[in-house]
Amino acid sequence: MSYRLEKYAHTLRAALADILGRESLDPGLRRLTVVSVRPAPDLKRVTVSVACPAGGEQAALEGLRGAAGFLKKLLARKMILRSMPELVFEIAPPPDAPPGPAAAGPQ
């Protein structure tokens, strides 16, 4: 990833974490932790990985998808960009999880 994309991702991650932690009205979203942000090379889409308490993954994804427009509006106020990217959310795997089948190699 280029320096420009890394800087963009870091700034976006910090702003999104601040919004979820302080400005979100949904208590379920306040418990989420932004783990990583991966922007597309054209900056039109951003994949946001979040960690949540066990058992609440599906509810967290539904809450984030429902609040995507609101989060995008608040991000636009915090960051000065030509256009705001589309936010795509995913649940980050737990740090102690074994690697997926693709990482294990052929058998």
mmCIF file with all atom_site columns, C-alpha atoms in Angstrom:
data_model
loop_
_atom_site.group_PDB
_atom_site.id
_atom_site.type_symbol
_atom_site.label_atom_id
_atom_site.label_alt_id
_atom_site.label_comp_id
_atom_site.label_asym_id
_atom_site.label_entity_id
_atom_site.label_seq_id
_atom_site.pdbx_PDB_ins_code
_atom_site.Cartn_x
_atom_site.Cartn_y
_atom_site.Cartn_z
_atom_site.occupancy
_atom_site.B_iso_or_equiv
_atom_site.pdbx_formal_charge
_atom_site.auth_seq_id
_atom_site.auth_comp_id
_atom_site.auth_asym_id
_atom_site.auth_atom_id
_atom_site.pdbx_PDB_model_num
ATOM 1   C CA . MET A 1 1   ? 0.000   0.000   0.000  1.00 0.00 ? 1   MET A CA 1
ATOM 2   C CA . SER A 1 2   ? 1.353   3.405   -0.887 1.00 0.00 ? 2   SER A CA 1
ATOM 3   C CA . TYR A 1 3   ? 2.092   6.045   1.713  1.00 0.00 ? 3   TYR A CA 1
ATOM 4   C CA . ARG A 1 4   ? -0.883  8.091   0.537  1.00 0.00 ? 4   ARG A CA 1
ATOM 5   C CA . LEU A 1 5   ? -3.306  5.184   0.985  1.00 0.00 ? 5   LEU A CA 1
ATOM 6   C CA . GLU A 1 6   ? -1.815  4.290   4.386  1.00 0.00 ? 6   GLU A CA 1
ATOM 7   C CA . LYS A 1 7   ? -2.215  7.851   5.619  1.00 0.00 ? 7   LYS A CA 1
ATOM 8   C CA . TYR A 1 8   ? -5.770  8.005   4.264  1.00 0.00 ? 8   TYR A CA 1
ATOM 9   C CA . ALA A 1 9   ? -6.666  4.676   5.911  1.00 0.00 ? 9   ALA A CA 1
ATOM 10  C CA . HIS A 1 10  ? -5.170  5.723   9.260  1.00 0.00 ? 10  HIS A CA 1
ATOM 11  C CA . THR A 1 11  ? -7.035  9.041   9.279  1.00 0.00 ? 11  THR A CA 1
ATOM 12  C CA . LEU A 1 12  ? -10.304 7.400   8.250  1.00 0.00 ? 12  LEU A CA 1
ATOM 13  C CA . ARG A 1 13  ? -9.907  4.687   10.901 1.00 0.00 ? 13  ARG A CA 1
ATOM 14  C CA . ALA A 1 14  ? -9.291  7.234   13.653 1.00 0.00 ? 14  ALA A CA 1
ATOM 15  C CA . ALA A 1 15  ? -12.271 9.358   12.609 1.00 0.00 ? 15  ALA A CA 1
ATOM 16  C CA . LEU A 1 16  ? -14.588 6.349   12.345 1.00 0.00 ? 16  LEU A CA 1
ATOM 17  C CA . ALA A 1 17  ? -13.474 5.005   15.733 1.00 0.00 ? 17  ALA A CA 1
ATOM 18  C CA . ASP A 1 18  ? -14.151 8.413   17.270 1.00 0.00 ? 18  ASP A CA 1
ATOM 19  C CA . ILE A 1 19  ? -17.622 8.570   15.717 1.00 0.00 ? 19  ILE A CA 1
ATOM 20  C CA . LEU A 1 20  ? -18.545 5.055   16.845 1.00 0.00 ? 20  LEU A CA 1
ATOM 21  C CA . GLY A 1 21  ? -17.207 5.615   20.350 1.00 0.00 ? 21  GLY A CA 1
ATOM 22  C CA . ARG A 1 22  ? -18.551 9.096   21.052 1.00 0.00 ? 22  ARG A CA 1
ATOM 23  C CA . GLU A 1 23  ? -21.253 10.163  18.626 1.00 0.00 ? 23  GLU A CA 1
ATOM 24  C CA . SER A 1 24  ? -23.183 6.972   17.966 1.00 0.00 ? 24  SER A CA 1
ATOM 25  C CA . LEU A 1 25  ? -26.588 6.817   19.613 1.00 0.00 ? 25  LEU A CA 1
ATOM 26  C CA . ASP A 1 26  ? -26.784 3.023   19.326 1.00 0.00 ? 26  ASP A CA 1
ATOM 27  C CA . PRO A 1 27  ? -25.186 1.360   22.386 1.00 0.00 ? 27  PRO A CA 1
ATOM 28  C CA . GLY A 1 28  ? -24.464 -1.729  20.284 1.00 0.00 ? 28  GLY A CA 1
ATOM 29  C CA . LEU A 1 29  ? -22.263 0.317   17.957 1.00 0.00 ? 29  LEU A CA 1
ATOM 30  C CA . ARG A 1 30  ? -20.401 1.938   20.838 1.00 0.00 ? 30  ARG A CA 1
ATOM 31  C CA . ARG A 1 31  ? -18.990 -1.448  21.865 1.00 0.00 ? 31  ARG A CA 1
ATOM 32  C CA . LEU A 1 32  ? -17.376 -2.014  18.464 1.00 0.00 ? 32  LEU A CA 1
ATOM 33  C CA . THR A 1 33  ? -13.672 -1.544  17.821 1.00 0.00 ? 33  THR A CA 1
ATOM 34  C CA . VAL A 1 34  ? -12.400 -0.505  14.397 1.00 0.00 ? 34  VAL A CA 1
ATOM 35  C CA . VAL A 1 35  ? -9.567  -2.935  13.660 1.00 0.00 ? 35  VAL A CA 1
ATOM 36  C CA . SER A 1 36  ? -8.560  -1.923  10.147 1.00 0.00 ? 36  SER A CA 1
ATOM 37  C CA . VAL A 1 37  ? -9.602  0.145   7.160  1.00 0.00 ? 37  VAL A CA 1
ATOM 38  C CA . ARG A 1 38  ? -8.679  -0.968  3.639  1.00 0.00 ? 38  ARG A CA 1
ATOM 39  C CA . PRO A 1 39  ? -9.382  1.598   0.915  1.00 0.00 ? 39  PRO A CA 1
ATOM 40  C CA . ALA A 1 40  ? -9.691  0.606   -2.710 1.00 0.00 ? 40  ALA A CA 1
ATOM 41  C CA . PRO A 1 41  ? -6.994  2.083   -4.974 1.00 0.00 ? 41  PRO A CA 1
ATOM 42  C CA . ASP A 1 42  ? -9.516  4.510   -6.494 1.00 0.00 ? 42  ASP A CA 1
ATOM 43  C CA . LEU A 1 43  ? -10.775 5.581   -2.995 1.00 0.00 ? 43  LEU A CA 1
ATOM 44  C CA . LYS A 1 44  ? -14.405 4.945   -3.957 1.00 0.00 ? 44  LYS A CA 1
ATOM 45  C CA . ARG A 1 45  ? -14.910 2.056   -1.529 1.00 0.00 ? 45  ARG A CA 1
ATOM 46  C CA . VAL A 1 46  ? -13.496 1.344   1.916  1.00 0.00 ? 46  VAL A CA 1
ATOM 47  C CA . THR A 1 47  ? -13.683 -1.998  3.712  1.00 0.00 ? 47  THR A CA 1
ATOM 48  C CA . VAL A 1 48  ? -13.885 -1.495  7.477  1.00 0.00 ? 48  VAL A CA 1
ATOM 49  C CA . SER A 1 49  ? -13.068 -4.444  9.746  1.00 0.00 ? 49  SER A CA 1
ATOM 50  C CA . VAL A 1 50  ? -14.589 -4.239  13.215 1.00 0.00 ? 50  VAL A CA 1
ATOM 51  C CA . ALA A 1 51  ? -14.278 -6.406  16.318 1.00 0.00 ? 51  ALA A CA 1
ATOM 52  C CA . CYS A 1 52  ? -17.286 -6.956  18.541 1.00 0.00 ? 52  CYS A CA 1
ATOM 53  C CA . PRO A 1 53  ? -18.182 -8.943  21.660 1.00 0.00 ? 53  PRO A CA 1
ATOM 54  C CA . ALA A 1 54  ? -18.804 -12.648 21.065 1.00 0.00 ? 54  ALA A CA 1
ATOM 55  C CA . GLY A 1 55  ? -22.272 -13.545 19.896 1.00 0.00 ? 55  GLY A CA 1
ATOM 56  C CA . GLY A 1 56  ? -23.179 -10.118 18.543 1.00 0.00 ? 56  GLY A CA 1
ATOM 57  C CA . GLU A 1 57  ? -21.577 -10.299 15.117 1.00 0.00 ? 57  GLU A CA 1
ATOM 58  C CA . GLN A 1 58  ? -24.744 -10.439 13.031 1.00 0.00 ? 58  GLN A CA 1
ATOM 59  C CA . ALA A 1 59  ? -26.491 -7.688  15.009 1.00 0.00 ? 59  ALA A CA 1
ATOM 60  C CA . ALA A 1 60  ? -23.372 -5.523  14.751 1.00 0.00 ? 60  ALA A CA 1
ATOM 61  C CA . LEU A 1 61  ? -23.204 -5.913  10.969 1.00 0.00 ? 61  LEU A CA 1
ATOM 62  C CA . GLU A 1 62  ? -26.896 -5.105  10.599 1.00 0.00 ? 62  GLU A CA 1
ATOM 63  C CA . GLY A 1 63  ? -26.494 -2.033  12.817 1.00 0.00 ? 63  GLY A CA 1
ATOM 64  C CA . LEU A 1 64  ? -23.470 -0.813  10.862 1.00 0.00 ? 64  LEU A CA 1
ATOM 65  C CA . ARG A 1 65  ? -25.156 -1.335  7.513  1.00 0.00 ? 65  ARG A CA 1
ATOM 66  C CA . GLY A 1 66  ? -28.221 0.516   8.742  1.00 0.00 ? 66  GLY A CA 1
ATOM 67  C CA . ALA A 1 67  ? -26.126 3.403   10.045 1.00 0.00 ? 67  ALA A CA 1
ATOM 68  C CA . ALA A 1 68  ? -23.797 3.595   7.012  1.00 0.00 ? 68  ALA A CA 1
ATOM 69  C CA . GLY A 1 69  ? -25.399 6.766   5.655  1.00 0.00 ? 69  GLY A CA 1
ATOM 70  C CA . PHE A 1 70  ? -25.280 8.466   9.053  1.00 0.00 ? 70  PHE A CA 1
ATOM 71  C CA . LEU A 1 71  ? -21.637 7.430   9.556  1.00 0.00 ? 71  LEU A CA 1
ATOM 72  C CA . LYS A 1 72  ? -20.751 8.662   6.079  1.00 0.00 ? 72  LYS A CA 1
ATOM 73  C CA . LYS A 1 73  ? -22.346 12.055  6.812  1.00 0.00 ? 73  LYS A CA 1
ATOM 74  C CA . LEU A 1 74  ? -20.420 12.423  10.072 1.00 0.00 ? 74  LEU A CA 1
ATOM 75  C CA . LEU A 1 75  ? -17.182 11.382  8.367  1.00 0.00 ? 75  LEU A CA 1
ATOM 76  C CA . ALA A 1 76  ? -17.769 14.052  5.727  1.00 0.00 ? 76  ALA A CA 1
ATOM 77  C CA . ARG A 1 77  ? -17.914 16.651  8.494  1.00 0.00 ? 77  ARG A CA 1
ATOM 78  C CA . LYS A 1 78  ? -14.657 15.433  10.054 1.00 0.00 ? 78  LYS A CA 1
ATOM 79  C CA . MET A 1 79  ? -12.651 14.864  6.877  1.00 0.00 ? 79  MET A CA 1
ATOM 80  C CA . ILE A 1 80  ? -12.253 17.173  3.921  1.00 0.00 ? 80  ILE A CA 1
ATOM 81  C CA . LEU A 1 81  ? -12.509 14.963  0.857  1.00 0.00 ? 81  LEU A CA 1
ATOM 82  C CA . ARG A 1 82  ? -13.699 15.467  -2.683 1.00 0.00 ? 82  ARG A CA 1
ATOM 83  C CA . SER A 1 83  ? -16.067 12.522  -2.326 1.00 0.00 ? 83  SER A CA 1
ATOM 84  C CA . MET A 1 84  ? -16.824 10.190  0.540  1.00 0.00 ? 84  MET A CA 1
ATOM 85  C CA . PRO A 1 85  ? -16.200 6.509   -0.123 1.00 0.00 ? 85  PRO A CA 1
ATOM 86  C CA . GLU A 1 86  ? -18.809 3.796   0.172  1.00 0.00 ? 86  GLU A CA 1
ATOM 87  C CA . LEU A 1 87  ? -18.413 2.032   3.528  1.00 0.00 ? 87  LEU A CA 1
ATOM 88  C CA . VAL A 1 88  ? -18.390 -1.781  3.452  1.00 0.00 ? 88  VAL A CA 1
ATOM 89  C CA . PHE A 1 89  ? -18.297 -3.458  6.868  1.00 0.00 ? 89  PHE A CA 1
ATOM 90  C CA . GLU A 1 90  ? -16.978 -6.859  7.910  1.00 0.00 ? 90  GLU A CA 1
ATOM 91  C CA . ILE A 1 91  ? -16.302 -8.611  11.195 1.00 0.00 ? 91  ILE A CA 1
ATOM 92  C CA . ALA A 1 92  ? -12.596 -9.051  11.903 1.00 0.00 ? 92  ALA A CA 1
ATOM 93  C CA . PRO A 1 93  ? -11.524 -12.578 12.830 1.00 0.00 ? 93  PRO A CA 1
ATOM 94  C CA . PRO A 1 94  ? -10.412 -13.028 16.438 1.00 0.00 ? 94  PRO A CA 1
ATOM 95  C CA . PRO A 1 95  ? -6.631  -12.735 16.868 1.00 0.00 ? 95  PRO A CA 1
ATOM 96  C CA . ASP A 1 96  ? -6.332  -16.309 18.211 1.00 0.00 ? 96  ASP A CA 1
ATOM 97  C CA . ALA A 1 97  ? -8.351  -17.889 15.370 1.00 0.00 ? 97  ALA A CA 1
ATOM 98  C CA . PRO A 1 98  ? -6.542  -20.433 13.196 1.00 0.00 ? 98  PRO A CA 1
ATOM 99  C CA . PRO A 1 99  ? -5.858  -19.361 9.622  1.00 0.00 ? 99  PRO A CA 1
ATOM 100 C CA . GLY A 1 100 ? -8.525  -20.106 7.053  1.00 0.00 ? 100 GLY A CA 1
ATOM 101 C CA . PRO A 1 101 ? -8.379  -23.004 4.592  1.00 0.00 ? 101 PRO A CA 1
ATOM 102 C CA . ALA A 1 102 ? -6.808  -20.814 1.888  1.00 0.00 ? 102 ALA A CA 1
ATOM 103 C CA . ALA A 1 103 ? -3.810  -20.093 4.139  1.00 0.00 ? 103 ALA A CA 1
ATOM 104 C CA . ALA A 1 104 ? -3.288  -23.782 4.972  1.00 0.00 ? 104 ALA A CA 1
ATOM 105 C CA . GLY A 1 105 ? -2.220  -24.637 1.410  1.00 0.00 ? 105 GLY A CA 1
ATOM 106 C CA . PRO A 1 106 ? -3.089  -27.657 -0.735 1.00 0.00 ? 106 PRO A CA 1
ATOM 107 C CA . GLN A 1 107 ? -3.596  -31.013 0.917  1.00 0.00 ? 107 GLN A CA 1
#
